[in-house]
Short mmCIF file of C-alpha atoms and ligand atoms in Angstrom, two decimals:
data_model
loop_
_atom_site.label_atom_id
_atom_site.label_comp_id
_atom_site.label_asym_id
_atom_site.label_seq_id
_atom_site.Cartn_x
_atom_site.Cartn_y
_atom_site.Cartn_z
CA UNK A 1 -9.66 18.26 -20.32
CA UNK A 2 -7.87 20.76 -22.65
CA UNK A 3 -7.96 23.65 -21.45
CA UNK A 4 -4.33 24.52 -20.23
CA UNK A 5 -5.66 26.54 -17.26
CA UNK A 6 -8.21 23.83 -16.24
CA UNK A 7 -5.24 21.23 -16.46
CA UNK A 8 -2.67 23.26 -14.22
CA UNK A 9 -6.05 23.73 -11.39
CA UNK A 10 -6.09 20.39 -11.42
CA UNK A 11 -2.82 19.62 -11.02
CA UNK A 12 -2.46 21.93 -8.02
CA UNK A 13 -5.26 19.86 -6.35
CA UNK A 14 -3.66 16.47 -7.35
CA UNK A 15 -0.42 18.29 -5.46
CA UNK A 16 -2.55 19.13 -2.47
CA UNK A 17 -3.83 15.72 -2.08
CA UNK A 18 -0.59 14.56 -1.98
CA UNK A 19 1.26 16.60 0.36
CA UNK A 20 -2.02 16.82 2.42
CA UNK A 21 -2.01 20.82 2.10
CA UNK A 22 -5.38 21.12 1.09
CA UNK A 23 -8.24 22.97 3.12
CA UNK A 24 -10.73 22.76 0.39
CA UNK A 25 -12.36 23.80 -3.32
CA UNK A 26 -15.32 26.06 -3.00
CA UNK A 27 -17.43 25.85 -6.27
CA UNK A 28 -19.58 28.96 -7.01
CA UNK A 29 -21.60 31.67 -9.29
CA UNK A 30 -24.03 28.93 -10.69
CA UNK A 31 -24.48 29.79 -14.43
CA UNK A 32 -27.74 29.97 -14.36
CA UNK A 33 -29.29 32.49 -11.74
CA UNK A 34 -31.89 29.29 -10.48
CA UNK A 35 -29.79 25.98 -11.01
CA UNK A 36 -29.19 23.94 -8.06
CA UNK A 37 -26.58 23.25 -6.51
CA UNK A 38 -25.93 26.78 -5.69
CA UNK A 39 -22.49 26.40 -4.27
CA UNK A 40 -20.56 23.35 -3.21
CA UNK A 41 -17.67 22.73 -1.25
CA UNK A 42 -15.57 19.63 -1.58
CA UNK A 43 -12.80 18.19 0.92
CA UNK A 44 -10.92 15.26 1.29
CA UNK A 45 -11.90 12.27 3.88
CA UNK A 46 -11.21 8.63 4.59
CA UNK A 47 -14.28 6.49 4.16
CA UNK A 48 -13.74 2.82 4.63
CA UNK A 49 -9.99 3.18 4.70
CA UNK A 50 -9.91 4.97 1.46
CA UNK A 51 -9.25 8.75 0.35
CA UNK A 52 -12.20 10.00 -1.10
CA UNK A 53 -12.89 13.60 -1.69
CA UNK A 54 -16.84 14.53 0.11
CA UNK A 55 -19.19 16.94 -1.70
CA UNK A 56 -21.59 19.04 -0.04
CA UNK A 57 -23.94 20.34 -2.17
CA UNK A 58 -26.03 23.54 -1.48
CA UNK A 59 -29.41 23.61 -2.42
CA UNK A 60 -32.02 26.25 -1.49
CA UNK A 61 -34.20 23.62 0.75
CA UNK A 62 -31.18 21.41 1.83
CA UNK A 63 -27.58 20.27 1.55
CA UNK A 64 -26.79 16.80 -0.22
CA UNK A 65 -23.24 15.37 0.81
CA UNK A 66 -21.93 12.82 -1.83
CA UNK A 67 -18.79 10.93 -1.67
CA UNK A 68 -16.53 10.28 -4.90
CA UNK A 69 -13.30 8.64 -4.85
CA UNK A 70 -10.42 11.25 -6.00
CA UNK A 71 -10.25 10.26 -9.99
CA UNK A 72 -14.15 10.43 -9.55
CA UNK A 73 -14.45 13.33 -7.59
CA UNK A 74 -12.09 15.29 -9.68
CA UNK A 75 -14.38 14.56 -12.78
CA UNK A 76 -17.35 15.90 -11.07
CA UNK A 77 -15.18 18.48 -9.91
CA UNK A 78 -14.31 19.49 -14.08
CA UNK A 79 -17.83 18.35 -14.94
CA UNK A 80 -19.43 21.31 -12.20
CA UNK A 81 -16.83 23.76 -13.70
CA UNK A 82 -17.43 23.54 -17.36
CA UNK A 83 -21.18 22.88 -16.67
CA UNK A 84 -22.91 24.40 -13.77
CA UNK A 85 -20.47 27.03 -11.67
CA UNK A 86 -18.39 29.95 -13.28
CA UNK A 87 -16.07 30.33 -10.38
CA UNK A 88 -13.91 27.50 -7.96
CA UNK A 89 -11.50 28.20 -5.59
CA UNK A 90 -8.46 25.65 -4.62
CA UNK A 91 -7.45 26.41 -1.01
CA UNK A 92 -4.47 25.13 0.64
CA UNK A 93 -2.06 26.18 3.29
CA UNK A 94 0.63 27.53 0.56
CA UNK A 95 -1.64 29.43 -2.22
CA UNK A 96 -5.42 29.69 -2.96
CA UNK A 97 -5.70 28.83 -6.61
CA UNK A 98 -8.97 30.93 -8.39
CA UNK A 99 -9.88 29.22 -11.73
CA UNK A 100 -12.56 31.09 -13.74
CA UNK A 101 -14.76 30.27 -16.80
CA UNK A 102 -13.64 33.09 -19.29
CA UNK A 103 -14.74 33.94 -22.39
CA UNK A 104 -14.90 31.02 -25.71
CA UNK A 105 -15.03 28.24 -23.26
CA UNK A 106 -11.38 29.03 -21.74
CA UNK A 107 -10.39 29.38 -17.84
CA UNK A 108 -8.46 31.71 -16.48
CA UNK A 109 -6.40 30.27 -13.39
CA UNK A 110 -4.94 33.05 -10.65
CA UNK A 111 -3.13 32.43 -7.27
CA UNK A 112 -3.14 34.34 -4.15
CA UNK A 113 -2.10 34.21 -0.46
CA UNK A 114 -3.06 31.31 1.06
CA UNK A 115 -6.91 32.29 3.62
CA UNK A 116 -6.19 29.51 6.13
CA UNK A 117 -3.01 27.81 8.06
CA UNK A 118 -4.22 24.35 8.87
CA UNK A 119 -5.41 21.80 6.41
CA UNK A 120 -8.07 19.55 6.25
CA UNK A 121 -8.30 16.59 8.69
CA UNK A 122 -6.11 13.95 6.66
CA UNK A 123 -6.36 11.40 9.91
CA UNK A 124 -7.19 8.18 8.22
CA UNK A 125 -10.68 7.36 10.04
CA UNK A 126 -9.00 3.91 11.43
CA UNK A 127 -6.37 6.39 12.67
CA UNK A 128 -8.99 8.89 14.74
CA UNK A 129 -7.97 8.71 18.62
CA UNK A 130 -10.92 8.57 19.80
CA UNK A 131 -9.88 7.18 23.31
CA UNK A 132 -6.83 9.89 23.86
CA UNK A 133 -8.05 13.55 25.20
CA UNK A 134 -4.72 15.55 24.76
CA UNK A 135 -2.96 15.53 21.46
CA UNK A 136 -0.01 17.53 22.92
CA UNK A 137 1.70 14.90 24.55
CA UNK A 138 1.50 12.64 21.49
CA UNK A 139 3.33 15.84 19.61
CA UNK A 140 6.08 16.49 22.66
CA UNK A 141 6.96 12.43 22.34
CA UNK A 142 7.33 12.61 18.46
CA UNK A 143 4.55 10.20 17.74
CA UNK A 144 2.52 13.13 15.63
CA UNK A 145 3.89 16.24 14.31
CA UNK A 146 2.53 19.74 15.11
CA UNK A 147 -0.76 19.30 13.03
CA UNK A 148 -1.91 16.00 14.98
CA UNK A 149 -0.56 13.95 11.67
CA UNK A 150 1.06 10.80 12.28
CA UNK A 151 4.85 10.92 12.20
CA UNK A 152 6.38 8.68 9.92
CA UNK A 153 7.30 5.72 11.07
CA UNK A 154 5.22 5.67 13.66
CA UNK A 155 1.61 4.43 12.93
CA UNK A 156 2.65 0.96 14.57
CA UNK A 157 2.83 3.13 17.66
CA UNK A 158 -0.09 5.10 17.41
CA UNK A 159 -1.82 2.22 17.02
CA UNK A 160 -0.44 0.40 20.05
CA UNK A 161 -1.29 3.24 22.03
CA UNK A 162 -4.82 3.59 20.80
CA UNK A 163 -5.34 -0.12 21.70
CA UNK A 164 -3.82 -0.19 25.24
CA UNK A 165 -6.44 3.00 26.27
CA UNK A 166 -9.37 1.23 24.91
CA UNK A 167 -8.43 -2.11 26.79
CA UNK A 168 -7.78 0.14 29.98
CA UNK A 169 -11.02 1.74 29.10
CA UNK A 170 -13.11 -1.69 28.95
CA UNK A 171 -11.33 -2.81 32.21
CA UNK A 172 -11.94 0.31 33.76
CA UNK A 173 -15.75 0.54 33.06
CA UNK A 174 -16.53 -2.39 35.10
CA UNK A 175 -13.58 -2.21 37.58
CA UNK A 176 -15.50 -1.54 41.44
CA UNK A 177 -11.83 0.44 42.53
CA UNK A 178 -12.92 3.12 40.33
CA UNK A 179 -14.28 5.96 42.48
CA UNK A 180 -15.01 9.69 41.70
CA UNK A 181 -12.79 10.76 45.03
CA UNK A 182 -10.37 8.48 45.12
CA UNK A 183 -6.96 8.93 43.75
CA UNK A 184 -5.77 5.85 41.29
CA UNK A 185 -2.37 4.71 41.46
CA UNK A 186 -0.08 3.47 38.60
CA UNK A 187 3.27 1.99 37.92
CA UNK A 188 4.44 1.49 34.80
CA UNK A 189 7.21 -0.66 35.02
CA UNK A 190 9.98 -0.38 32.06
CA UNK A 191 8.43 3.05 31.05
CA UNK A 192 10.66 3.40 28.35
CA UNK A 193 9.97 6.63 26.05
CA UNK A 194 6.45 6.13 28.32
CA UNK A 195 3.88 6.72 25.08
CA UNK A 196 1.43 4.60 26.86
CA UNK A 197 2.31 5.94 30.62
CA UNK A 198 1.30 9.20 29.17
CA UNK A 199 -1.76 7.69 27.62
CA UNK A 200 -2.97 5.92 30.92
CA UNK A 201 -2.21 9.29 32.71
CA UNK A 202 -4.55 11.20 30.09
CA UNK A 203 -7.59 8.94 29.81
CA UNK A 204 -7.56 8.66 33.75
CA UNK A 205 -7.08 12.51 34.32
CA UNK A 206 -8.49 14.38 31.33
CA UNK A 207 -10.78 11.90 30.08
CA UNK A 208 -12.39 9.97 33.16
CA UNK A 209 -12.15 13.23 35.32
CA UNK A 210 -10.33 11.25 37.56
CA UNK A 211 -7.64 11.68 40.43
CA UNK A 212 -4.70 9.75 39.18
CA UNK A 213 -0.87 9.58 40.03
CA UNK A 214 1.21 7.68 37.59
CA UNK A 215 4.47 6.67 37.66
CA UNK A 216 7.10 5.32 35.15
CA UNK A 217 9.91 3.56 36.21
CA UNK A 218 12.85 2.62 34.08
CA UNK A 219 16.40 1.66 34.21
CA UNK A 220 17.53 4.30 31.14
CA UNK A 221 18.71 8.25 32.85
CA UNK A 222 17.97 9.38 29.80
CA UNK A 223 14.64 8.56 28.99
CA UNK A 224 13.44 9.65 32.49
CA UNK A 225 14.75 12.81 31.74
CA UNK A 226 13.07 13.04 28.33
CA UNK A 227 9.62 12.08 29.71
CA UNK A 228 9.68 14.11 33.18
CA UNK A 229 10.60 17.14 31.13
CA UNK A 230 7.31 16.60 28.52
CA UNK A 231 5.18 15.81 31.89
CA UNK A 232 6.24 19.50 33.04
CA UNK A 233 5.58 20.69 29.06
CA UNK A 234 2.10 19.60 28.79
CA UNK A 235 1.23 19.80 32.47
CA UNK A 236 0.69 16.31 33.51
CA UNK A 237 1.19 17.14 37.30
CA UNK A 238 0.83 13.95 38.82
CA UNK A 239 2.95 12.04 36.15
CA UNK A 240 6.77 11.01 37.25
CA UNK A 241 9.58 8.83 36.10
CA UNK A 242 11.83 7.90 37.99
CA UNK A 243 14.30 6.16 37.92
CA UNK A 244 14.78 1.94 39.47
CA UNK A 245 15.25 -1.81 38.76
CA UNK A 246 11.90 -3.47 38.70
CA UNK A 247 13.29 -6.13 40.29
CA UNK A 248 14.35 -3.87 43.36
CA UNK A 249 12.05 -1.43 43.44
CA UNK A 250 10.07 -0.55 46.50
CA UNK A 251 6.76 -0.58 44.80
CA UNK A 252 4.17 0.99 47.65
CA UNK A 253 0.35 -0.02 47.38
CA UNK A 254 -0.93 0.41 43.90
CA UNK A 255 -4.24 0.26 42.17
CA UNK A 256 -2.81 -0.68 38.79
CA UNK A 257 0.46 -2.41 37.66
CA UNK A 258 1.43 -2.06 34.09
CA UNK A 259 4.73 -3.67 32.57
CA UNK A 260 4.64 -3.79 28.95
CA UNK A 261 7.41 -5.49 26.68
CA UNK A 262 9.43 -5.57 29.94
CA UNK A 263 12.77 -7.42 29.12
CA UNK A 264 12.71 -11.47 29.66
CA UNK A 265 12.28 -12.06 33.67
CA UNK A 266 11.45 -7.98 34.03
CA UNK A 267 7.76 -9.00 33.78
CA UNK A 268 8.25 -11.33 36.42
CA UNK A 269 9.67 -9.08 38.52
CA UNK A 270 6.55 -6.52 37.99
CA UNK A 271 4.30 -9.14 38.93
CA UNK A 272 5.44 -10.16 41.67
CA UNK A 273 5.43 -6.44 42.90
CA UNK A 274 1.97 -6.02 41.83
CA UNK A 275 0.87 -9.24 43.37
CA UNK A 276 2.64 -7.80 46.68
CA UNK A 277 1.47 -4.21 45.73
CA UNK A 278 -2.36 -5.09 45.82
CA UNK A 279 -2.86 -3.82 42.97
CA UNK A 280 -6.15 -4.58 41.45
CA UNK A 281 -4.99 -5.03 37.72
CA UNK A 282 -1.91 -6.31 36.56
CA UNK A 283 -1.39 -5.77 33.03
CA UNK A 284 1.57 -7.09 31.13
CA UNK A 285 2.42 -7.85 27.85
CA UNK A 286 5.85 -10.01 27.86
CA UNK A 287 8.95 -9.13 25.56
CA UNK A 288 11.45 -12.32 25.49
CA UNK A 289 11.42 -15.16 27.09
CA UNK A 290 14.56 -16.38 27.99
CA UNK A 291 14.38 -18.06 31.31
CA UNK A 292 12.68 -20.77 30.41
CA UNK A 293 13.69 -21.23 27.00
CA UNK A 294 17.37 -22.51 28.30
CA UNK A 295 15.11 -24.39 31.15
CA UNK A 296 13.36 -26.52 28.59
CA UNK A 297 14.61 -29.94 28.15
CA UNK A 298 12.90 -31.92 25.71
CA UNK A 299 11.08 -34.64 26.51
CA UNK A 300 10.79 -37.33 24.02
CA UNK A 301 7.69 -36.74 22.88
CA UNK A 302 8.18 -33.26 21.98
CA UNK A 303 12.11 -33.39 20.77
CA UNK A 304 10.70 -33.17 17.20
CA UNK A 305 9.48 -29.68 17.94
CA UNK A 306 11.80 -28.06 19.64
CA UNK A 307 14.65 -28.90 17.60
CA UNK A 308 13.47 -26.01 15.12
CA UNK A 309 14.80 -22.61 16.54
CA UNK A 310 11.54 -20.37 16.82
CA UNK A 311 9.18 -23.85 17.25
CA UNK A 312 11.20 -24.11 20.35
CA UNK A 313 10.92 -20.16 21.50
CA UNK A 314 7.17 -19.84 20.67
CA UNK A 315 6.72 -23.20 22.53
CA UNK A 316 8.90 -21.21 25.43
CA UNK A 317 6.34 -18.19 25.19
CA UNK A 318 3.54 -20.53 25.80
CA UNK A 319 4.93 -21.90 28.42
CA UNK A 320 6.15 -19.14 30.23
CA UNK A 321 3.23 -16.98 29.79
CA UNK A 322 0.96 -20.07 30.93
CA UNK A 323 2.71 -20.21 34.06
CA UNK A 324 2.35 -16.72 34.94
CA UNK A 325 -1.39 -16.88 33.91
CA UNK A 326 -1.81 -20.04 36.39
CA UNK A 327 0.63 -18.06 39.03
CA UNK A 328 -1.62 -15.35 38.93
CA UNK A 329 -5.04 -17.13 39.14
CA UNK A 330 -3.51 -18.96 42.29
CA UNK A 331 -2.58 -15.67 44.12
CA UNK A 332 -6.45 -14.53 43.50
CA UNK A 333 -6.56 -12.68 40.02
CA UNK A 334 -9.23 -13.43 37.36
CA UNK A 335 -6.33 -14.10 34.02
CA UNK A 336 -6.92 -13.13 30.54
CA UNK A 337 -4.62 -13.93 27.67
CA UNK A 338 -4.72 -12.41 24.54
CA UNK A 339 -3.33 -10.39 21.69
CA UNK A 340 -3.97 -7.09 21.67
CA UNK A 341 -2.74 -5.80 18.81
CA UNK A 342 -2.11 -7.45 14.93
CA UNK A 343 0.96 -9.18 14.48
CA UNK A 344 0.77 -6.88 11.29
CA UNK A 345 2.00 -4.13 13.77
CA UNK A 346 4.31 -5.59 16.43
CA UNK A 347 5.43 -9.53 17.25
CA UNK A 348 5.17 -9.04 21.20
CA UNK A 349 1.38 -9.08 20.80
CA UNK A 350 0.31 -11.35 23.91
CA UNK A 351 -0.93 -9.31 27.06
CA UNK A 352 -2.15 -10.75 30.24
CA UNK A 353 -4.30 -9.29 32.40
CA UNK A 354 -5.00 -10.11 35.90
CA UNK A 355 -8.05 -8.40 37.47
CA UNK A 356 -8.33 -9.07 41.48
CA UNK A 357 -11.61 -10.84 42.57
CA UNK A 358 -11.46 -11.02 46.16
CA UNK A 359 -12.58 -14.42 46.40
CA UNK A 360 -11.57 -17.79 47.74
CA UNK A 361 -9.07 -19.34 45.84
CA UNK A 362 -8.09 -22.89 44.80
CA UNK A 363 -4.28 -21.81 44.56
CA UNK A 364 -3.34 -25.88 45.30
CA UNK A 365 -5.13 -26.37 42.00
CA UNK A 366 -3.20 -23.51 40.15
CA UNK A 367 -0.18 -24.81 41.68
CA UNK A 368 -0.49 -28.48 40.92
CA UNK A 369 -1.08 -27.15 36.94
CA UNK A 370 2.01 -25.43 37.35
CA UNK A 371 4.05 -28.37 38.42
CA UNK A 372 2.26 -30.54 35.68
CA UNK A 373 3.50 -28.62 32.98
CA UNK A 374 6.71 -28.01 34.38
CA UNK A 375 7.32 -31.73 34.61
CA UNK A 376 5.95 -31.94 30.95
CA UNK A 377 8.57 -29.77 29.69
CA UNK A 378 11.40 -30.70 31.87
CA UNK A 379 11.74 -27.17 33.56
CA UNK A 380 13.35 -27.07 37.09
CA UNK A 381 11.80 -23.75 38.09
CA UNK A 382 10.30 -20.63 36.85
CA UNK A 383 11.63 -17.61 37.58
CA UNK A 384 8.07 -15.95 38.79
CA UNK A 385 7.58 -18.92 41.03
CA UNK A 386 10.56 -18.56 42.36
CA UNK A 387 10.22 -15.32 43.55
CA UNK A 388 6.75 -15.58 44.84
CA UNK A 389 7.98 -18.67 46.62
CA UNK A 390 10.90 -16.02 48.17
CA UNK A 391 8.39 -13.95 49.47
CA UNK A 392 6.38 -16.42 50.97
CA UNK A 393 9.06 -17.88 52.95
CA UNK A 394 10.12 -14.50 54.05
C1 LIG B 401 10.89 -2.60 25.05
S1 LIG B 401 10.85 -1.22 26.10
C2 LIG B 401 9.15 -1.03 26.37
C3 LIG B 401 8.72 0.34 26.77
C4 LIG B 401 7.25 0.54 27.05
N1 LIG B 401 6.80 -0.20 28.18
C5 LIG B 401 6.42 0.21 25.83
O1 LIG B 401 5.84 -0.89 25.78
O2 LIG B 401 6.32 1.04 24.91
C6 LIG B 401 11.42 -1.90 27.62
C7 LIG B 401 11.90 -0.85 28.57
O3 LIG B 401 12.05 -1.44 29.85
C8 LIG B 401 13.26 -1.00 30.43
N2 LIG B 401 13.68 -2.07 31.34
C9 LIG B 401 14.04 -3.33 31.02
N3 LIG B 401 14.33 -4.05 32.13
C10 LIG B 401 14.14 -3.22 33.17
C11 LIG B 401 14.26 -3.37 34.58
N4 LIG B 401 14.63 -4.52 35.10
N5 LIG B 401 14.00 -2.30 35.35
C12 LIG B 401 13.59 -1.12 34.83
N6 LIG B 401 13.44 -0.91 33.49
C13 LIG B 401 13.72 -1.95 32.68
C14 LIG B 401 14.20 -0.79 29.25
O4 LIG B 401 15.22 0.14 29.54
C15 LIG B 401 13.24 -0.28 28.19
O5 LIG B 401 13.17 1.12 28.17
#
């Protein structure tokens, strides 16, 4: 490529790529009055993961679409210009850049006003939400800026999100609670900035069609405040925060108990007030697990493990999370365990899910597991037990 004019086009477009301004290049004014392609447009999309740039090529009887990867696509680009079109047109959102074949083989490049305002759709195709109805909200809570891109730093929590609606969506497909005039009721406990209470809220309401009132709760005044105030902005009516101690608060009959990354004995708490709740899915995904890490005493057998720091913490997530797997299976809820996101993205990957069944329950079984690991690993108590134990005695 020599031509100065040709060089600087291209340049813009390499610019355009980058700062993911660009709408897209029209190619047109074939040089001969009967050649095929008669115009093509070109635009950027992620195939497979990777930025490519997509070619749809007019012909009279139909339109071929052909994908090039951007060094390839740009040399098809250069190879239709200096071959088969006399005109092609560079838009972005800041100028529209006209390159045409002049006279002796040389181009003569010309900007103007920019035609259009938004860009092309420069979502990575892993990135698509396909799950999520409103984009607003995501916008409001800083997760994507105005034009629906990712904000930086946070495609850990887009992802997250994206994930938790299409595990609410799989549990929801075949959950019997689910009906067309009934209102579903959710907690979130430890809300926090409430990304997914917002997301639950919006698949329920805008996607299922559904009745729904959700609730956040959270310790932190100010991040009530935050999320109440983007509820009101986007017009999620039936979506609160408020503000309470899992551990205290008066949780009234629910359908669905959430508590995700809820600190060290917090998830406990929120189980146990789903478990009294009714609620027909618990769904929690534990943060640290203190409680029974300073429980543990190591039995002889296992000393050799736990003397390493995080052997001795992962061997305390087991542990607890077994427990409240067994705790939940005894008081009549069908338990999953599993991660639900990459470790890639976020270390507090294990969720457990309890989905109420309704039947008869061997809860002496569940119970004597409990104790049997307990006594394997020297723990007194756990903290869930202790407080379903409380309310039983009650
Ligand atoms: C790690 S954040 C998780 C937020 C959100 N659930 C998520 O997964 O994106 C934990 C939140 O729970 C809140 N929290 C912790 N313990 C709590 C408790 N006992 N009662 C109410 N909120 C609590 C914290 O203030 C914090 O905002």
């Amino acid at each position: 490529m020599t031509d100065p004019q040709m060089q600087e086009f291209f340049t813009h477009l390499r610019t355009s790529l980058t700062e993911k301004n660009l709408v897209r290049i029209t190619l047109s004014k074939p040089r001969s009055k009967e050649a095929q392609p008669y115009k093509a447009f070109v635009k950027p999309a992620y195939i497979k993961g990777e930025l490519m740039l997509t070619f749809t090529l007019k012909n009279a009887t139909n339109d071929i679409t052909k994908n090039f990867s951007i060094e390839a696509g740009i040399a098809e680009i250069e190879r239709y210009l200096t071959e088969h079109f006399y005109l092609a047109v560079l838009f972005t959102t800041e100028n529209d850049w006209l390159i045409k074949s002049a006279r002796q083989g040389k181009f003569k490049l010309r900007a103007t006003k920019p035609t259009f305002k938004e860009p092309a759709d420069f979502t990575h195709d892993k990135q698509k939400n396909h799950a999520i109805k409103r984009a607003d909200f995501l916008t409001e809570l800083g997760v994507t800026d105005a034009k629906g891109r990712i904000a930086k730093d946070m495609g850990d929590k887009f992802k997250q999100i994206n994930k938790f609606v299409e595990i609410i969506a799989g549990l929801l497909k075949k959950a019997d609670f689910i009906q067309e005039n009934k209102t579903i009721k959710v907690t979130d406990m430890g809300a926090g900035k409430g990304y997914l209470t917002f997301a639950v809220y919006d698949y329920l309401v805008n996607k299922l069609n559904l009745q729904a009132e959700v609730t956040g709760v959270e310790i932190r005044r100010d991040l009530i405040k935050i999320c109440n105030t983007v509820a009101q902005k986007v017009g999620f009516e039936k979506l609160q925060f408020e503000k309470g101690y899992i551990g205290n608060y008066e949780l009234p009959a629910i359908d669905i108990l959430i508590a995700l990354h809820a600190c060290d004995t917090a998830t406990d708490d929120a189980i146990k007030k789903g478990i009294d709740a009714g609620a027909e899915l618990i769904i929690c995904a534990p943060c640290c697990h203190k409680q029974i890490r300073k429980a543990m005493t190591t039995s002889e057998t296992l000393q050799s493990v736990l003397q390493y720091g995080i052997l001795q913490e992962r061997q305390a997530e087991i542990i607890t999370d077994t427990i409240r797997a067994l705790l939940l299976e005894a008081n009549g809820y069908k338990t999953k365990v599993f991660e639900f996101i990459s470790t890639e993205h976020t270390g507090k990957n294990v969720m457990i899910i309890g989905e109420k069944h309704g039947r008869k329950v061997d809860r002496e079984k569940y119970l004597r597991e409990t104790e049997k690991l307990k006594r394997e690993f020297g723990i007194v108590e756990h903290y869930l037990e202790r407080q379903l134990r409380a309310a039983s005695e009650e």
